[in-house]
C-alpha positions as protocol buffer text, in pm:
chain_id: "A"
residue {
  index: 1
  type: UNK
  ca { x: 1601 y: 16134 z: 22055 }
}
residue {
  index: 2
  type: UNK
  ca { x: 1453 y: 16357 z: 21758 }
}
residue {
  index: 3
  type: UNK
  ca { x: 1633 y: 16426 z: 21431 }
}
residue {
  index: 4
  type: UNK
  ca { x: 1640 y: 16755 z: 21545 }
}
residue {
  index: 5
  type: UNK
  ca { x: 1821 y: 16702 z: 21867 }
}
residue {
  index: 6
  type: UNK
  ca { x: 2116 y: 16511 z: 21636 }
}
residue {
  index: 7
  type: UNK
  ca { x: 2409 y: 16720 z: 21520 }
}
residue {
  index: 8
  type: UNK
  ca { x: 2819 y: 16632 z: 21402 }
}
residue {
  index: 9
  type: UNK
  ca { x: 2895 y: 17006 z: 21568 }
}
residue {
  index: 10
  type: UNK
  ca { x: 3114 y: 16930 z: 21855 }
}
residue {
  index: 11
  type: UNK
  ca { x: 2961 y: 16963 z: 22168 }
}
residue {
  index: 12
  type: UNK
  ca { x: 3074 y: 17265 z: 22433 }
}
residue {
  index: 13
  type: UNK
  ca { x: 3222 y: 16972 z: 22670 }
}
residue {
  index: 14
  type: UNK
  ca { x: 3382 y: 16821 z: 22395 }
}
residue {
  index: 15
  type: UNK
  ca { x: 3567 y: 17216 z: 22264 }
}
residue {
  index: 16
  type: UNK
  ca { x: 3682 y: 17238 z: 22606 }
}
residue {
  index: 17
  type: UNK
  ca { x: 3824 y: 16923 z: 22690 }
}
residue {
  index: 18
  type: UNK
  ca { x: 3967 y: 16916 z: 22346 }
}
residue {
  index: 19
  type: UNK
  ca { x: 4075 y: 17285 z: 22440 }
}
residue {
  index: 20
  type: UNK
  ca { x: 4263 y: 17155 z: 22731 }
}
residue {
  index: 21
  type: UNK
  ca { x: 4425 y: 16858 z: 22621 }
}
residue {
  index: 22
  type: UNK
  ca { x: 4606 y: 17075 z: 22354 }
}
residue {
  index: 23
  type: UNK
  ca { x: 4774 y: 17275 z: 22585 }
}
residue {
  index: 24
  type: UNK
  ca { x: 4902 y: 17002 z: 22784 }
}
residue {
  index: 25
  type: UNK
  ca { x: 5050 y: 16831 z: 22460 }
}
residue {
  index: 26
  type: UNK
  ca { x: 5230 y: 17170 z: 22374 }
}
residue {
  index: 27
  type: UNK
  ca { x: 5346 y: 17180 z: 22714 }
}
residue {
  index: 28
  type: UNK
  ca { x: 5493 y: 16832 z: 22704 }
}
residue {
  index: 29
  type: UNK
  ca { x: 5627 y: 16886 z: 22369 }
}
residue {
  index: 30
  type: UNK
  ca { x: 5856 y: 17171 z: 22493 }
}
residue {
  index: 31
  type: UNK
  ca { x: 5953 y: 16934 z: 22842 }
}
residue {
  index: 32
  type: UNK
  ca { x: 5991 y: 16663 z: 22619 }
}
residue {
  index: 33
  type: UNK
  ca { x: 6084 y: 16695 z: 22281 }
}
residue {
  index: 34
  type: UNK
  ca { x: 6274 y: 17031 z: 22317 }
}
residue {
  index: 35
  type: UNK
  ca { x: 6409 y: 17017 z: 22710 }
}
residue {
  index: 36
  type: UNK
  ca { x: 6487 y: 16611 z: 22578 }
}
residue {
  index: 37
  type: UNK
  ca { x: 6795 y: 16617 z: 22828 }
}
residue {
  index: 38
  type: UNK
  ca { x: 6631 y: 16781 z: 23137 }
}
residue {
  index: 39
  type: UNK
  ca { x: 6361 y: 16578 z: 23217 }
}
residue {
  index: 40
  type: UNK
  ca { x: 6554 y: 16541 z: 23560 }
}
residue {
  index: 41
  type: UNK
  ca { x: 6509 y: 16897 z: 23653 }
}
residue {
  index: 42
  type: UNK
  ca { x: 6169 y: 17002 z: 23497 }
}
residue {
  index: 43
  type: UNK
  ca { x: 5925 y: 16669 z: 23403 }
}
residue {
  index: 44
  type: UNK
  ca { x: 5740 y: 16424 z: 23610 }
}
residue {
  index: 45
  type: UNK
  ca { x: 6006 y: 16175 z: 23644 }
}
residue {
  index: 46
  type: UNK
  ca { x: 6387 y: 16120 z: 23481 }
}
residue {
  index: 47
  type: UNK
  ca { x: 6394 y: 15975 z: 23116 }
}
residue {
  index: 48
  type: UNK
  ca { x: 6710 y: 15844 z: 23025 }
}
residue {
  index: 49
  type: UNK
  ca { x: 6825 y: 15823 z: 22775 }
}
residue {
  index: 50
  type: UNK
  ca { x: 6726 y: 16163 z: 22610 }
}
residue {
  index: 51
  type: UNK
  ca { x: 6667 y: 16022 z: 22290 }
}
residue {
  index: 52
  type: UNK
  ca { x: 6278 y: 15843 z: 22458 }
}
residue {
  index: 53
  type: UNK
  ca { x: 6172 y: 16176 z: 22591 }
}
residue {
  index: 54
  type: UNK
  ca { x: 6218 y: 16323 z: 22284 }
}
residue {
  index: 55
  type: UNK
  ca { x: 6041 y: 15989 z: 22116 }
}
residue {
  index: 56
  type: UNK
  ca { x: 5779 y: 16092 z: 22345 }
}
residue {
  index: 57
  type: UNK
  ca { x: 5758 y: 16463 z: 22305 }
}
residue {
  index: 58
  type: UNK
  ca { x: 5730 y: 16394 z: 21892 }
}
residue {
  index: 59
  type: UNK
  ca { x: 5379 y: 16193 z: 22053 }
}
residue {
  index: 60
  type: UNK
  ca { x: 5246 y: 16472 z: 22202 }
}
residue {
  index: 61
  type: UNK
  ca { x: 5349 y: 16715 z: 21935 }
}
residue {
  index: 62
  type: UNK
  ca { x: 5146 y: 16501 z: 21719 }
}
residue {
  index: 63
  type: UNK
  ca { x: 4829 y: 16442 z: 21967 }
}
residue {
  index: 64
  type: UNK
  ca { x: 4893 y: 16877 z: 21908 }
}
residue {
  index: 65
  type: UNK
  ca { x: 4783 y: 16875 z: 21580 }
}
residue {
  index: 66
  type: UNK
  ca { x: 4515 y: 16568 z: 21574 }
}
residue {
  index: 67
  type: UNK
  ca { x: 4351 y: 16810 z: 21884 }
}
residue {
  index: 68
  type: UNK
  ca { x: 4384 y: 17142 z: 21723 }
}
residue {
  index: 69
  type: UNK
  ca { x: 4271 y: 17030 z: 21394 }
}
residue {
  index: 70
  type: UNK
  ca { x: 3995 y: 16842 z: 21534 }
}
residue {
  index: 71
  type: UNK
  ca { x: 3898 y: 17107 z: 21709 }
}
residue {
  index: 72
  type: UNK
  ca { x: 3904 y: 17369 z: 21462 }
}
residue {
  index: 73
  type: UNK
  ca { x: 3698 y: 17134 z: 21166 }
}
residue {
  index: 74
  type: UNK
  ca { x: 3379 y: 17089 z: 21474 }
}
residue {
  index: 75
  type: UNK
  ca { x: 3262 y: 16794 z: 21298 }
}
residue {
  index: 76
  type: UNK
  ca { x: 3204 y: 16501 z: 21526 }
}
residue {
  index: 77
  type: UNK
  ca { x: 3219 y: 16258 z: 21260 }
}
residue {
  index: 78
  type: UNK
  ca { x: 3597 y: 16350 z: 21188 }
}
residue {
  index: 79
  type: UNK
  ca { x: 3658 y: 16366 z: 21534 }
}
residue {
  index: 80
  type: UNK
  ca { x: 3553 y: 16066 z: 21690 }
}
residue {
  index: 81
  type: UNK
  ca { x: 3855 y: 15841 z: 21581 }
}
residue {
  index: 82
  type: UNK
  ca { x: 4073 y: 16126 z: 21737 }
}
residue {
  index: 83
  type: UNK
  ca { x: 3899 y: 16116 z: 22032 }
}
residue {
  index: 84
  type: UNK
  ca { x: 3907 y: 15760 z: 22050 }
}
residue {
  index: 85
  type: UNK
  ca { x: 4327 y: 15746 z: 21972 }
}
residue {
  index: 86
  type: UNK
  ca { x: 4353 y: 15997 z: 22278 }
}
residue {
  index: 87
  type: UNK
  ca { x: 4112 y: 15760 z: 22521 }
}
residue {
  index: 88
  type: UNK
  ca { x: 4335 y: 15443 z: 22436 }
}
residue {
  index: 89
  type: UNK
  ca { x: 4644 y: 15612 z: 22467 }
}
residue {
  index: 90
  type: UNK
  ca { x: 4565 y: 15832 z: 22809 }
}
residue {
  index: 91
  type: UNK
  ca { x: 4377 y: 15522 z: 22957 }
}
residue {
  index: 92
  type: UNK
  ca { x: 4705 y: 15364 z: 22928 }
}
residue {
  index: 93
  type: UNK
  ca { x: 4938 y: 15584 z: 23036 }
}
residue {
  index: 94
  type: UNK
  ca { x: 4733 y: 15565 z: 23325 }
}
residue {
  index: 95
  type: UNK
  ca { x: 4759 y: 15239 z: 23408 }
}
residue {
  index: 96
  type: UNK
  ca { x: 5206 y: 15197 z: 23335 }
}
residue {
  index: 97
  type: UNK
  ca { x: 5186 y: 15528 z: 23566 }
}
residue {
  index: 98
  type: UNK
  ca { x: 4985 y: 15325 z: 23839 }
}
residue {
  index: 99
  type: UNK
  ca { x: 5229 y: 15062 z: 23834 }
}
residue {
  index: 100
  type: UNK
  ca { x: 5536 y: 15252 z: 23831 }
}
residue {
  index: 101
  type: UNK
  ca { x: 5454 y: 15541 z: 24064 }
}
residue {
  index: 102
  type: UNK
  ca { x: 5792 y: 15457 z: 24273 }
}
residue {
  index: 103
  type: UNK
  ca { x: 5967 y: 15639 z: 23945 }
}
residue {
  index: 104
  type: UNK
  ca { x: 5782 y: 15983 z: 23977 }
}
residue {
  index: 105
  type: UNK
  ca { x: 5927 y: 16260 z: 24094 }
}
residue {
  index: 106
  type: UNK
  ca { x: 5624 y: 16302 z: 24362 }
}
residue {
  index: 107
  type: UNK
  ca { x: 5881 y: 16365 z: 24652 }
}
residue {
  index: 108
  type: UNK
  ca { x: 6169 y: 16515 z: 24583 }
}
residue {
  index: 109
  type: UNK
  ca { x: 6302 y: 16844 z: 24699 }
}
residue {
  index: 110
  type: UNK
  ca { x: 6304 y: 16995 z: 24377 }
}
residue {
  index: 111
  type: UNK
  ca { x: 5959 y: 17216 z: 24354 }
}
residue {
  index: 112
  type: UNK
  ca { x: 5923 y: 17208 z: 23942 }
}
residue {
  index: 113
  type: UNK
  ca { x: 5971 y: 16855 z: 23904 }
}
residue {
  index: 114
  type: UNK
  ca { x: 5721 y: 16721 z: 24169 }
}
residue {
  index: 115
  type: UNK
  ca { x: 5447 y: 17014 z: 24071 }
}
residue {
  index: 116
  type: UNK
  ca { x: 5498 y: 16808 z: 23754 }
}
residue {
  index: 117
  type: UNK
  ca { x: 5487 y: 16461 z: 23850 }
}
residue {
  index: 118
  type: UNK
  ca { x: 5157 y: 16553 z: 24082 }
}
residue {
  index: 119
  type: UNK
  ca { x: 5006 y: 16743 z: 23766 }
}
residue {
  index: 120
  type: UNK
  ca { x: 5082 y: 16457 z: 23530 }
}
residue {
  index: 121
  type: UNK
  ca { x: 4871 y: 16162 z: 23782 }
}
residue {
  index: 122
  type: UNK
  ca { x: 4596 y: 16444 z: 23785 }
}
residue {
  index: 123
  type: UNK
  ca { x: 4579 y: 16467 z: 23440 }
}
residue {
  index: 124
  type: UNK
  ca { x: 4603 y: 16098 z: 23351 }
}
residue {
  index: 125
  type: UNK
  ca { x: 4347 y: 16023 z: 23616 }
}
residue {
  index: 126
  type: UNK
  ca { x: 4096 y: 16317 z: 23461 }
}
residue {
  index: 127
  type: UNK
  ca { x: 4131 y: 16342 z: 23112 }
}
residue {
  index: 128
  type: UNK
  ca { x: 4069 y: 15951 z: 23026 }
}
residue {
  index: 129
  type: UNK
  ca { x: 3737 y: 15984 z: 23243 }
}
residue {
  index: 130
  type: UNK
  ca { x: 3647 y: 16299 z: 23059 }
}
residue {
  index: 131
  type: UNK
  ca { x: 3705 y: 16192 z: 22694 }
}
residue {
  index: 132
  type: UNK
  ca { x: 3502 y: 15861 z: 22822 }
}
residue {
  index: 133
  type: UNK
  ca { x: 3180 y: 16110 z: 22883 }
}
residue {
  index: 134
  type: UNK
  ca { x: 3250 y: 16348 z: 22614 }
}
residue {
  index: 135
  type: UNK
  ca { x: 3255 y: 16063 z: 22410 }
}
residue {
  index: 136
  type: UNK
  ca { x: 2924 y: 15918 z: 22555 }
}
residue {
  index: 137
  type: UNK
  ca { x: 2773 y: 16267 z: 22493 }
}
residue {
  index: 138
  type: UNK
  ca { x: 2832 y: 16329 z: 22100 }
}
residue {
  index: 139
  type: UNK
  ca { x: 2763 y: 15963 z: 22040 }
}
residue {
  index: 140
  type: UNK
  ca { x: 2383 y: 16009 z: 22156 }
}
residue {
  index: 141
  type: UNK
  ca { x: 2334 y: 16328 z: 21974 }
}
residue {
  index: 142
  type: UNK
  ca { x: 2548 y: 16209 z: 21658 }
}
residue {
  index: 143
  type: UNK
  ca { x: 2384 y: 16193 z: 21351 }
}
residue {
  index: 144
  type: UNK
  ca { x: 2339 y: 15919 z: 21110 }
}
residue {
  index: 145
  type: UNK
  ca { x: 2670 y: 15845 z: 20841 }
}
residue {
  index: 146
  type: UNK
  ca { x: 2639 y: 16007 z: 20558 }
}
residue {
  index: 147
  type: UNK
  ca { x: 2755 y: 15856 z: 20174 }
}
residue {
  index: 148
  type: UNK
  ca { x: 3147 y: 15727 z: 20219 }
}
residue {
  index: 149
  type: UNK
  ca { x: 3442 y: 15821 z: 20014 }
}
residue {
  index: 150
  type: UNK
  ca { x: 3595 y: 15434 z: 19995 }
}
residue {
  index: 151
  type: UNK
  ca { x: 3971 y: 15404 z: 20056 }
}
residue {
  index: 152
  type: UNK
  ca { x: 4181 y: 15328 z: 19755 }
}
residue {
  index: 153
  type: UNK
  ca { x: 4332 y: 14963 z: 19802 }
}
residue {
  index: 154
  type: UNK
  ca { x: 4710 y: 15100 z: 19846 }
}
residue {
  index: 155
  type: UNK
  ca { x: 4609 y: 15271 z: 20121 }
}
residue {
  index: 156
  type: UNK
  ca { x: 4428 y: 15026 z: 20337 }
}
residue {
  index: 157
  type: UNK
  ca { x: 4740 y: 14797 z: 20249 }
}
residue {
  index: 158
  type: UNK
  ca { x: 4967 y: 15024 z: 20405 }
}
residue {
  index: 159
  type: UNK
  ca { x: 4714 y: 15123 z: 20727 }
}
residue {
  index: 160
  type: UNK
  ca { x: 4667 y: 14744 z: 20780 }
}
residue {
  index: 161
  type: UNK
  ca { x: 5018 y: 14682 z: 20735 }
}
residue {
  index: 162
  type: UNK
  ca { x: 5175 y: 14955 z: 20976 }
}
residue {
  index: 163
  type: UNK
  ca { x: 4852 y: 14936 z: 21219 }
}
residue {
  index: 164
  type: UNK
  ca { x: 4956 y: 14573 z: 21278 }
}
residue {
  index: 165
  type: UNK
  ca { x: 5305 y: 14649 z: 21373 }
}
residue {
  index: 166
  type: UNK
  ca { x: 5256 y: 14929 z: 21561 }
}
residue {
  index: 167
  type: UNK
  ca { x: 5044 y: 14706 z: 21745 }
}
residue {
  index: 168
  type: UNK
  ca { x: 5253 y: 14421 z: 21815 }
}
residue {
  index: 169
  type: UNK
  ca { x: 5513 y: 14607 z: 21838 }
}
residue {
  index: 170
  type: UNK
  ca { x: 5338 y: 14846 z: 22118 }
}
residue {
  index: 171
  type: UNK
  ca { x: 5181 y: 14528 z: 22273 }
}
residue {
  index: 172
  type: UNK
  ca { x: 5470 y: 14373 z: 22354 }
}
residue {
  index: 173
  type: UNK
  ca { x: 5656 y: 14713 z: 22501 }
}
residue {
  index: 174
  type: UNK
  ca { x: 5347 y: 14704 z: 22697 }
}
residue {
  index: 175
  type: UNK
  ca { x: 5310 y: 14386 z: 22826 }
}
residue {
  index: 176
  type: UNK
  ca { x: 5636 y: 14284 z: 22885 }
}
residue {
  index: 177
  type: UNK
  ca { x: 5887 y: 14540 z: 22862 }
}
residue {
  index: 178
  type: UNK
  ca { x: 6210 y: 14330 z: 22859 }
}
residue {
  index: 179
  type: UNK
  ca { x: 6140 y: 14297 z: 22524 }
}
residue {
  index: 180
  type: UNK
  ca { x: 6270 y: 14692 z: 22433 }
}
residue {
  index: 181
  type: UNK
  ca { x: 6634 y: 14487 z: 22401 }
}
residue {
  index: 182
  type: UNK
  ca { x: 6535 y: 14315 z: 22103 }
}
residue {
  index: 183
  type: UNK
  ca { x: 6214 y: 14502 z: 21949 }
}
residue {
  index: 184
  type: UNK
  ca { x: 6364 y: 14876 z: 22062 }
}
residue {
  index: 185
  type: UNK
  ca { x: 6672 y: 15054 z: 21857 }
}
residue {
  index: 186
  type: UNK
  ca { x: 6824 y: 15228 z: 22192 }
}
residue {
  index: 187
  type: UNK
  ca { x: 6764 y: 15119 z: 22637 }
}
residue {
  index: 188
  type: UNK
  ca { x: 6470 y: 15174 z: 22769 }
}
residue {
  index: 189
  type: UNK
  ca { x: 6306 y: 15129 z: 23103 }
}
residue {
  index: 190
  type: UNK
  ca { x: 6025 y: 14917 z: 23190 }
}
residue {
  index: 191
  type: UNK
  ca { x: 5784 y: 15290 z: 23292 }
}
residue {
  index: 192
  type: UNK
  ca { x: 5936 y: 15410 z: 22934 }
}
residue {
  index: 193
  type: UNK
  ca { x: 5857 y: 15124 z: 22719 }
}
residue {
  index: 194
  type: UNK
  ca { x: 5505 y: 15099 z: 22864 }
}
residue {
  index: 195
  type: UNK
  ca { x: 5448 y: 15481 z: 22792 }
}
residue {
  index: 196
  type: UNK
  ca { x: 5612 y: 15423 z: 22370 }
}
residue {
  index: 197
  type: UNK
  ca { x: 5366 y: 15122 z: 22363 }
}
residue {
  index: 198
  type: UNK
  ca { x: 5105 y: 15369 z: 22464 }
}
residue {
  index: 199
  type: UNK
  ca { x: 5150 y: 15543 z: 22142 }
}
residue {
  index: 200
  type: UNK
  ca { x: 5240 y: 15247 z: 21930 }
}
residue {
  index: 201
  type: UNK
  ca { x: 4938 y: 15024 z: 22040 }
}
residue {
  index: 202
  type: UNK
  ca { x: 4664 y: 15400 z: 22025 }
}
residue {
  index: 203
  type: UNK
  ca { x: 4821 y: 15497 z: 21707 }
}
residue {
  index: 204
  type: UNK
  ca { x: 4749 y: 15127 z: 21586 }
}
residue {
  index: 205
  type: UNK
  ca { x: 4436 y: 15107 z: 21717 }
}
residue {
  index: 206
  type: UNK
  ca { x: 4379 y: 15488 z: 21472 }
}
residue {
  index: 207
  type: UNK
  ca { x: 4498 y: 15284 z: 21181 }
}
residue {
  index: 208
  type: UNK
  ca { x: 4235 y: 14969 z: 21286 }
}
residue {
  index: 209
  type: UNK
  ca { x: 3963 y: 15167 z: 21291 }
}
residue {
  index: 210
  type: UNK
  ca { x: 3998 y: 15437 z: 21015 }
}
residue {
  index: 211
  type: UNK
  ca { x: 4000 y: 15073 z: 20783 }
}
residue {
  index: 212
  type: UNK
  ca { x: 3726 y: 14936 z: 20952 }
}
residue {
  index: 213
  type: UNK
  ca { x: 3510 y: 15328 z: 20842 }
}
residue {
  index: 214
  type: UNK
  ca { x: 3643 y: 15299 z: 20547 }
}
residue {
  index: 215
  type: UNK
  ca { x: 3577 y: 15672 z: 20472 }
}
residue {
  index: 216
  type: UNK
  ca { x: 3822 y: 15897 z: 20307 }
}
residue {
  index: 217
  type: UNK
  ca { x: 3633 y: 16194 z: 20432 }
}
residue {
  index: 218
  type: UNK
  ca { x: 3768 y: 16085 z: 20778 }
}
residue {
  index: 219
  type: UNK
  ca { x: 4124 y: 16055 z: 20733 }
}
residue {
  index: 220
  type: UNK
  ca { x: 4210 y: 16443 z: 20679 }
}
residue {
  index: 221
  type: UNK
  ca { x: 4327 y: 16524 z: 21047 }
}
residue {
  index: 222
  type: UNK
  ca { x: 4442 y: 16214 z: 21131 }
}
residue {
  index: 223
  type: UNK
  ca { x: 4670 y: 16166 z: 20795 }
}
residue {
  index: 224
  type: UNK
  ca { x: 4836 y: 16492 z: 20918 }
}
residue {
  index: 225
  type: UNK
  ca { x: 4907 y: 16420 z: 21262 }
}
residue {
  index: 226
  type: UNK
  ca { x: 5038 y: 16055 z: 21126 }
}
residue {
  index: 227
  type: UNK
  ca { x: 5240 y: 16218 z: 20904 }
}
residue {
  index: 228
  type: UNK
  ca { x: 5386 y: 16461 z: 21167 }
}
residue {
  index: 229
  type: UNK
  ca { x: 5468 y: 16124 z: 21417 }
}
residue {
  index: 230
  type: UNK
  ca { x: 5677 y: 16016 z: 21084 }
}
residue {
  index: 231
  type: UNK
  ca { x: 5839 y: 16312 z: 21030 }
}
residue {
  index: 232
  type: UNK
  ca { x: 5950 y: 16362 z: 21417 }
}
residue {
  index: 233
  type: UNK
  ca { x: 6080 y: 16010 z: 21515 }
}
residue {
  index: 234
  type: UNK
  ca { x: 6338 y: 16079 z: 21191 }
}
residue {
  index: 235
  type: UNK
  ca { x: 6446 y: 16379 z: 21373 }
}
residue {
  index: 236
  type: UNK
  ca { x: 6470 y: 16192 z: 21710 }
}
residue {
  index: 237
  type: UNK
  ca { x: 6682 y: 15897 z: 21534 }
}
residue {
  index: 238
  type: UNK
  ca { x: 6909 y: 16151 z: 21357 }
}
residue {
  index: 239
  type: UNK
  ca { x: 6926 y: 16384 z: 21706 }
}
residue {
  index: 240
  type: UNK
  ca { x: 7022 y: 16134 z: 21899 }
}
residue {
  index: 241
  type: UNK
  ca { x: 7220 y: 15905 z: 21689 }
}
residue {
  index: 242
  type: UNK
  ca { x: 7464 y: 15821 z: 21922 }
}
residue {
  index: 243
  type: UNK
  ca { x: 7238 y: 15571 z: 22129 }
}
residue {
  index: 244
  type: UNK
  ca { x: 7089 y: 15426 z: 21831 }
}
residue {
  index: 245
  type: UNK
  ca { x: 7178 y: 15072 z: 21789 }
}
residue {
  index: 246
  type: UNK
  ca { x: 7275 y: 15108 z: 21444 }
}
residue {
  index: 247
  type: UNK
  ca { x: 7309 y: 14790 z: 21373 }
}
residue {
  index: 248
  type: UNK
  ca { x: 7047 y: 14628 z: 21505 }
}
residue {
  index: 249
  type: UNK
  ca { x: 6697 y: 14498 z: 21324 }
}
residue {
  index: 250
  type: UNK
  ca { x: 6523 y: 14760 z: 21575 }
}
residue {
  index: 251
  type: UNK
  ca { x: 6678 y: 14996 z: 21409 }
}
residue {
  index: 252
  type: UNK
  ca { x: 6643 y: 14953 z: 21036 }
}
residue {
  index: 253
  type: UNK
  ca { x: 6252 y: 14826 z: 21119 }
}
residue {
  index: 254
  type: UNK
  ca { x: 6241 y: 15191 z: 21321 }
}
residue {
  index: 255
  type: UNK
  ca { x: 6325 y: 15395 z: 21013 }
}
residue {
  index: 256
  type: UNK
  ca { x: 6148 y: 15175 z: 20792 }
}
residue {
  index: 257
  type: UNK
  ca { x: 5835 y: 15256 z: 21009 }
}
residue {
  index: 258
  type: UNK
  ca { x: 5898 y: 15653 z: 21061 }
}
residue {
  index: 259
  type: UNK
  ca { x: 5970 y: 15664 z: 20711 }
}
residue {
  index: 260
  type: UNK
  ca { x: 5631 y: 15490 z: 20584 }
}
residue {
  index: 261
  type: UNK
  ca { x: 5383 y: 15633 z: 20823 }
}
residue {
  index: 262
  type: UNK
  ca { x: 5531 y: 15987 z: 20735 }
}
residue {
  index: 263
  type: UNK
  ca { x: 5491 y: 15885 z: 20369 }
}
residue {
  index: 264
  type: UNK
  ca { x: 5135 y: 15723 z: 20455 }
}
residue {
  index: 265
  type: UNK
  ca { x: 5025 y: 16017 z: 20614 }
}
residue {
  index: 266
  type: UNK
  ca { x: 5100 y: 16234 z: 20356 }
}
residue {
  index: 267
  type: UNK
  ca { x: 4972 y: 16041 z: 20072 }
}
residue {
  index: 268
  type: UNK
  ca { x: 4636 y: 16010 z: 20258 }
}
residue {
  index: 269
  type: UNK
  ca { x: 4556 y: 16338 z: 20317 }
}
residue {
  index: 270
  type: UNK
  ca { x: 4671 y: 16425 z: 19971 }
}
residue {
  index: 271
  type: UNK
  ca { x: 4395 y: 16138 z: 19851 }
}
residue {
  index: 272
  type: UNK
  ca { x: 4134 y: 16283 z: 20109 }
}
residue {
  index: 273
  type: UNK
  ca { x: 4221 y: 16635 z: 19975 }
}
residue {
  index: 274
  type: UNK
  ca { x: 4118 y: 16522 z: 19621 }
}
residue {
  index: 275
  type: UNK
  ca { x: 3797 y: 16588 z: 19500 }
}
residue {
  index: 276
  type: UNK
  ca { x: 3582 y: 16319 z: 19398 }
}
residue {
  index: 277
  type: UNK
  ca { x: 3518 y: 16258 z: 18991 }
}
residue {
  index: 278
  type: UNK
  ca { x: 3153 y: 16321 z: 18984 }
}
residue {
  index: 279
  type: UNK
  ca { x: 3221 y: 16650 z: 19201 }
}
residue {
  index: 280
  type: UNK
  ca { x: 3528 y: 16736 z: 18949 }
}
residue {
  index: 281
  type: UNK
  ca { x: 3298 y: 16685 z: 18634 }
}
residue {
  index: 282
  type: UNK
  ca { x: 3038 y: 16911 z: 18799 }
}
residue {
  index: 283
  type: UNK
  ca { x: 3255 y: 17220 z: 18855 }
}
residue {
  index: 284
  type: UNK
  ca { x: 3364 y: 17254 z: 18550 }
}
residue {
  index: 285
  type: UNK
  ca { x: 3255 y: 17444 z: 18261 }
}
């Protein structure tokens, strides 16, 4: 392939499938995060208690904003760890719905939730396979990394530091979901805790590999989707604080998490935001 057959514009594929998984996160969030108690009567299968679909909904409210904003800046180069995050997490999903389909709502009388239990297998089956070809795509055309904005040493302290326990942490809901009694602040089934460690373990694996980059100049979008997970799962703890297990480890590591990666978040994109010294010097007069 030429140099002139390279580009960082997003590719049409990639707008629309970007396009579309954006308005299935806003969807979610409002069946999840804002119908948190209804899940029986409107979402693909019952969440109890409230307090995970919520948990849940504050994930796909953030996947809103790391889509949208990815979408909106075209660049491929900031966009490829999104896209990446979204693979991971959807390719699981896929797999804890596969082995749990006896939870879905796929045959009940009820019209709204089985359209949505049928809707959310089709999407989970489609959208990892077209964010895997997308993904193929831009890589082929991409063009060569330009000069990188180095992170400052707090910062890949606190990305290694929170990327490793959101993915032990998300492991471990994963792979063996009896563990939500001790590593969990409130119940949670074994289709539930698969579908958190979804987010912990694709959110860690963001963290992994915006270290490994090393590039400030990447970290805009995702900072402010991090951020916005932070901000969210305070709400859901404070919501729903009557089936936290307030005195549990679970609990004080939970807020000690939510609190940091909202702080994180927002102190990265305030460092990516900055301008660099030799670009300072030469604006001014």
């Amino acid at each position: 392939m030429t140099s002139q057959d390279r580009t960082d514009r997003l590719l049409l594929p990639t707008r629309v499938l970007l396009a579309l998984f954006a308005g299935l996160t806003t969807v979610a969030v409002g069946a999840l995060f804002v119908r948190a108690a209804e899940t029986d009567e409107s979402f693909a299968w019952t969440i109890d208690p409230a307090a995970t679909a919520a948990f849940l909904g504050a994930g796909y409210a953030s996947g809103t904003v790391l889509v949208l904003l990815s979408w909106h800046g075209g660049s491929w180069a900031r966009t490829r760890i999104p896209l990446v995050t979204i693979l991971v997490f959807t390719a699981l999903t896929l797999t804890a719905t596969l082995a749990h389909l006896d939870r879905f709502h796929l045959a009940v009388d009820l019209l709204l939730p089985r359209f949505a239990a049928w809707f959310w297998l089709a999407v989970y089956v489609v959208v990892p396979v077209g964010m895997t070809v997308v993904l193929v795509l831009q890589q082929r055309r991409a063009v060569p990394p330009g000069p990188r904005r180095p992170l400052p040493a707090w910062l890949v302290t606190l990305l290694v530091v929170e990327g490793l326990v959101l993915l032990v942490v998300g492991s471990a809901l994963y792979l063996a979901p009896a563990t939500a009694e001790l590593l969990w602040p409130w119940p949670l089934t074994p289709l539930t805790a698969r579908v958190v460690g979804s987010w912990l373990v694709a959110y860690g694996v963001a963290a992994a590999l915006l270290v490994r980059a090393g590039d400030l100049d990447l970290l805009r979008v995702p900072a402010v989707a991090y951020a916005v997970l932070g901000v969210l799962q305070l709400v859901v703890a404070g919501r729903f604080a009557d089936v936290v297990r307030w005195g549990s480890a679970s609990a004080l590591v939970f807020l000690v998490m939510a609190t940091a990666i909202a702080a994180t978040g927002s102190a990265a994109f305030v460092a990516a935001e900055a301008r660099p010294a030799p670009l300072r010097e030469a604006l001014q007069p």
